[in-house]
Coordinates of C-alpha atoms in Angstrom, one line a residue:
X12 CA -17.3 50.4 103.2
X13 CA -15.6 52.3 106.0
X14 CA -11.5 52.4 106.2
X15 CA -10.0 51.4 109.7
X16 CA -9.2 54.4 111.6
X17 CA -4.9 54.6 111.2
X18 CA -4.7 56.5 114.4
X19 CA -7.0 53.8 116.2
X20 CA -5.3 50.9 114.7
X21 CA -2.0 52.0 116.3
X22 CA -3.2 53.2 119.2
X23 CA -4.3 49.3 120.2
X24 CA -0.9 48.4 118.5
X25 CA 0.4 50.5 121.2
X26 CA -1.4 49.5 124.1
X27 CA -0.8 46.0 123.3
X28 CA 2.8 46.8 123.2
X29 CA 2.3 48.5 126.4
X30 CA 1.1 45.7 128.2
X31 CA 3.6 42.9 126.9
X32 CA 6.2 45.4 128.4
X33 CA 4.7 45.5 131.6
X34 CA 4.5 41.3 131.4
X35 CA 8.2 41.1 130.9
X36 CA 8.8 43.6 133.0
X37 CA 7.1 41.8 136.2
X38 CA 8.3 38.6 134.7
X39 CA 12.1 39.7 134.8
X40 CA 11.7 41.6 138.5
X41 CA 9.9 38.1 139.4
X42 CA 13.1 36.0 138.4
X43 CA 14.9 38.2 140.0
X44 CA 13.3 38.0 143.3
X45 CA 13.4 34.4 143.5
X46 CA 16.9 34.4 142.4
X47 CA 18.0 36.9 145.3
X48 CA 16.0 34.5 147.4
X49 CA 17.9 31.6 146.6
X50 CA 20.9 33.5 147.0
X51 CA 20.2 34.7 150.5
X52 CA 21.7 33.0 153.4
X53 CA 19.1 31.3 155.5
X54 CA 19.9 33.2 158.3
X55 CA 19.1 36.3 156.7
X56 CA 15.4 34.8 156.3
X57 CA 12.7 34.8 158.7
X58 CA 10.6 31.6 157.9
X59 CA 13.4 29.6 158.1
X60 CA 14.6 27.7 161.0
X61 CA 18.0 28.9 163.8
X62 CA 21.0 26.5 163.0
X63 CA 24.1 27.2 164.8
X64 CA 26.9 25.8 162.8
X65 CA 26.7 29.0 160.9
X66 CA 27.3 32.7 161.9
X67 CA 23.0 33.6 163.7
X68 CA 22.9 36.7 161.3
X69 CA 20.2 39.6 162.6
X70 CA 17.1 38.0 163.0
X71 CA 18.7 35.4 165.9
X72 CA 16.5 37.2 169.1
X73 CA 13.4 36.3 166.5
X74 CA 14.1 32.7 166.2
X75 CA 15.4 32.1 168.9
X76 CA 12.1 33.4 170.5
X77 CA 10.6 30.8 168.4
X78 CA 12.2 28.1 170.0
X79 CA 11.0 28.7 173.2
X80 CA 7.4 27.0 172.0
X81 CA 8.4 24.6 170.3
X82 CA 10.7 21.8 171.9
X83 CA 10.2 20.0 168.9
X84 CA 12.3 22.5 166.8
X85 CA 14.5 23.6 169.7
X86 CA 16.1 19.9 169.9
X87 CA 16.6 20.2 166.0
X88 CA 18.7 23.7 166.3
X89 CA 20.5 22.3 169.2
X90 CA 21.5 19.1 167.3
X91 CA 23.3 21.4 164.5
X92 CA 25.6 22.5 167.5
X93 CA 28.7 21.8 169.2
X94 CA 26.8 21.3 173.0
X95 CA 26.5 17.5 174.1
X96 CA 23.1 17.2 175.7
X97 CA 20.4 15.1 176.5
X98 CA 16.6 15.8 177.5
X99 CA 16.1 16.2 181.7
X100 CA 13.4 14.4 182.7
X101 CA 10.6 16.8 183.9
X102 CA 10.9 17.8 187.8
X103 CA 8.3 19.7 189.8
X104 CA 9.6 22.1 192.8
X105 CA 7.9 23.8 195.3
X106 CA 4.9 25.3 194.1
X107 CA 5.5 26.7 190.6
X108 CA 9.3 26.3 190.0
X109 CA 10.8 23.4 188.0
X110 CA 11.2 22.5 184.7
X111 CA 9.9 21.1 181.7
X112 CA 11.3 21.2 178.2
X113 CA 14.8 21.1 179.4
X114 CA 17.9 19.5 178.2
X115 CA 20.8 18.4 180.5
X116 CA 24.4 20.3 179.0
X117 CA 26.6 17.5 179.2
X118 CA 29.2 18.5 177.2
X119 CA 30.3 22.3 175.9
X120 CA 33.4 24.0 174.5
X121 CA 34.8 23.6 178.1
X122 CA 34.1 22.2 181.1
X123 CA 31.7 23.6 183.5
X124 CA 32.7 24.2 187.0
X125 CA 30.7 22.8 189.8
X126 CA 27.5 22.7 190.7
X127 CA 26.8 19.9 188.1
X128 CA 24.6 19.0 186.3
X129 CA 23.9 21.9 184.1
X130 CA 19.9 21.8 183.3
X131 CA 18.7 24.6 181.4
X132 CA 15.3 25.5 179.2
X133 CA 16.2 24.3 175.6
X134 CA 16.0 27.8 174.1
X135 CA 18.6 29.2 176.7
X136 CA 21.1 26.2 175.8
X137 CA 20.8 27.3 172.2
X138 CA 21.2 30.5 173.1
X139 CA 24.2 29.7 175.0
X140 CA 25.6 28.0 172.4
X141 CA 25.7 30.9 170.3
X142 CA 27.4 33.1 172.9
X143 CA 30.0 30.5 173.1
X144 CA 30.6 30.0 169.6
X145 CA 30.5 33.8 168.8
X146 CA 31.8 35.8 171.8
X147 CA 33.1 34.1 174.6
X148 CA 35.6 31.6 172.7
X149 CA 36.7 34.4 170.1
X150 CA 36.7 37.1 172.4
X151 CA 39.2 34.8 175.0
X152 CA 41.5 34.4 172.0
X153 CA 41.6 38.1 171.4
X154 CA 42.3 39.4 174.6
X155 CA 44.5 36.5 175.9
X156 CA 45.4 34.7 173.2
X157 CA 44.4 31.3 174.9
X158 CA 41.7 29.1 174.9
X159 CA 39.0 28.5 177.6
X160 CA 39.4 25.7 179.7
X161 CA 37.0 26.3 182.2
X162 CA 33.5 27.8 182.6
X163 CA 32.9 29.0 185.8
X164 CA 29.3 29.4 187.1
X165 CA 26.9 29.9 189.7
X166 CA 23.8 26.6 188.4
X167 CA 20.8 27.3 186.4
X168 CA 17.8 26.3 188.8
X169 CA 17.1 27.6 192.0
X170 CA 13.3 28.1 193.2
X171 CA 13.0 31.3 194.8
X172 CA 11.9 35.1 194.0
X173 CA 14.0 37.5 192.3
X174 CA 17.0 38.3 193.8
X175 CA 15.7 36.4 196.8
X176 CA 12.9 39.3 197.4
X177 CA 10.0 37.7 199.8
X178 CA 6.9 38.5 197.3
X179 CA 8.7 39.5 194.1
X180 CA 7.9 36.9 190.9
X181 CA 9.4 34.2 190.9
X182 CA 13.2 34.1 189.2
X183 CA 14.1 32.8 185.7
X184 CA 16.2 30.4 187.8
X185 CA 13.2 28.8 189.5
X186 CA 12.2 27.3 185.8
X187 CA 16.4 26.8 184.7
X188 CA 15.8 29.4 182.6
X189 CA 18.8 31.6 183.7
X190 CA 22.3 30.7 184.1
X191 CA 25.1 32.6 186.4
X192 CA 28.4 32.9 184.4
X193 CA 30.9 34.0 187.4
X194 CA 34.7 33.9 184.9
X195 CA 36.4 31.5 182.8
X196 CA 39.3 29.7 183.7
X197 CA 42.3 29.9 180.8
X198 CA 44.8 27.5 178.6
X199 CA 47.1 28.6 180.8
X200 CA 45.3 28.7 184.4
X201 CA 45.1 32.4 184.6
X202 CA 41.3 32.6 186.1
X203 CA 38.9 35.8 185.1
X204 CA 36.4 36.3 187.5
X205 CA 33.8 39.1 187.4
X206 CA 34.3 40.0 190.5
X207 CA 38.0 40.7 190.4
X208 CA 38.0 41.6 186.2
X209 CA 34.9 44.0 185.7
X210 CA 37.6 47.0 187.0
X211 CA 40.7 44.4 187.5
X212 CA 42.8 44.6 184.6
X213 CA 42.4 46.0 181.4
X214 CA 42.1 43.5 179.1
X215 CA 40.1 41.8 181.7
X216 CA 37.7 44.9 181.3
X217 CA 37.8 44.3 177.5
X218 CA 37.3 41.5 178.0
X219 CA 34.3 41.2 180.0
X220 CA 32.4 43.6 178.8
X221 CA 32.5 41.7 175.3
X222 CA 30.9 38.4 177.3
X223 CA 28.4 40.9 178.9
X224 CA 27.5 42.7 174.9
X225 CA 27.6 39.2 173.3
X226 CA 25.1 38.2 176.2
X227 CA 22.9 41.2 175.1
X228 CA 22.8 40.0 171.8
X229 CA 21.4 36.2 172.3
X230 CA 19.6 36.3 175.7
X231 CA 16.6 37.8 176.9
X232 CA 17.7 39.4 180.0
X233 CA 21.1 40.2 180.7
X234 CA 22.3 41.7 183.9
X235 CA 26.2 42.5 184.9
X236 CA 27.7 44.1 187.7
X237 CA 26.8 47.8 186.3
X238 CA 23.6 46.7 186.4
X239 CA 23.2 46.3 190.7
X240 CA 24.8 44.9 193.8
X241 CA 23.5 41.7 193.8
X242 CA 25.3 41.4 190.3
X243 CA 29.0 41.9 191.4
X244 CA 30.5 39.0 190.9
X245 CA 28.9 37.1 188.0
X246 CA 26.7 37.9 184.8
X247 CA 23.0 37.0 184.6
X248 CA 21.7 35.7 181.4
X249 CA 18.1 34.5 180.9
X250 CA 15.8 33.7 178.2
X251 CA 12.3 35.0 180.0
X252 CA 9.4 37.1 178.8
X253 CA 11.5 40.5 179.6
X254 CA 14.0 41.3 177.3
X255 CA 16.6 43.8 178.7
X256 CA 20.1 44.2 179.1
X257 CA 22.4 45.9 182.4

């Protein structure tokens, strides 16, 4: 009767060793996966949805994005922030401009100025919330050590072409997809204006520049006073197909 090979016999011994190893070893780097899953902030994940009581984390442009097509979810993320709102009834303008989807801003970290009321696109409310929350109100505190009291602004809808060009596409504003920030007014009732601040003062500099960055960060299209004439005196921020930032 033949005698089991030694060297065979251990060699199986040692692929079936071999194996186990690599079991526990994807086992172990499976745990740990899940574990640093668990232990990721939401915001730091893709799948899951914008909230804004927390800080937006990188991915914000992506899911914010998101929101525009679905209103659905957009009304969810705007319900875990600080803007008082309801939904704006659906209006058609002339030809294609008006709105649908929209929410009316009835309340925000400060007053608006006139012209009321503020309707905007539900994705550009939550994005505005965010650059309330995370630049505007911090950066005011910064520079001036005061609260804002006042939001000064320009109105969200307005059907006509881009920068009132006979031909050009039709503006953000012409769906109240694009709001005009024109200053804040302070605690105190020192006013900031774009106009007078972008090479006024220099904290009023610092200042705005930080609302214009923070506006790069959360809308779609930005555009200051660097960015043309038409521009001067307030800071365009929309949340359209185009994403770009002067």
């Amino acid at each position: 009767m033949d005698q089991p090979d030694p060297d065979t016999a251990h060699s199986r011994w040692l692929h079936r060793l071999t194996i186990l190893a690599w079991i526990m070893a994807a086992a172990c780097l499976g745990a740990l996966v899940g574990l640093s899953i668990m232990l990721t902030p939401d915001r730091y994940k893709p799948w899951t949805p914008l909230t804004l009581d927390v800080p937006s984390g990188p991915l914000v442009e992506t899911k914010l994005a998101q929101l525009r097509g679905d209103f659905d979810a957009c009304l969810t993320t705007l319900e875990s922030g600080t803007l008082g709102f309801s939904i704006a009834e659906e209006r058609d303008g002339a030809g294609a401009c008006g709105w649908e989807e929209a929410i009316v801003i009835e309340e925000a970290s400060a007053p608006f100025s006139a012209p009321q009321p503020v309707v905007t696109r539900c994705a550009l409310a939550a994005a505005f919330n965010l650059w309330e929350r995370e630049t505007l109100l911090p950066a005011a505190e910064r520079h001036f050590g005061e609260p804002v009291t006042e939001i000064l602004h320009y109105g969200t809808y307005s059907c006509r072409p881009v920068n009132g060009r006979e031909g050009a596409r039709l503006s953000e504003h012409s769906y109240a997809n694009a709001i005009d920030i024109a200053g804040v007014r302070l605690n105190g009732g020192r006013v900031v204006r774009v106009q007078s601040g972008w090479n006024g003062e220099a904290d009023e500099r610092a200042f705005l520049r930080e609302l214009h960055e923070g506006g790069c960060d959360v809308f779609r299209g930005v555009i200051g006073p660097d960015g043309d004439n038409r521009h001067l005196d307030h800071f365009h921020f929309d949340m359209g197909p185009w994403d770009f930032c002067r």
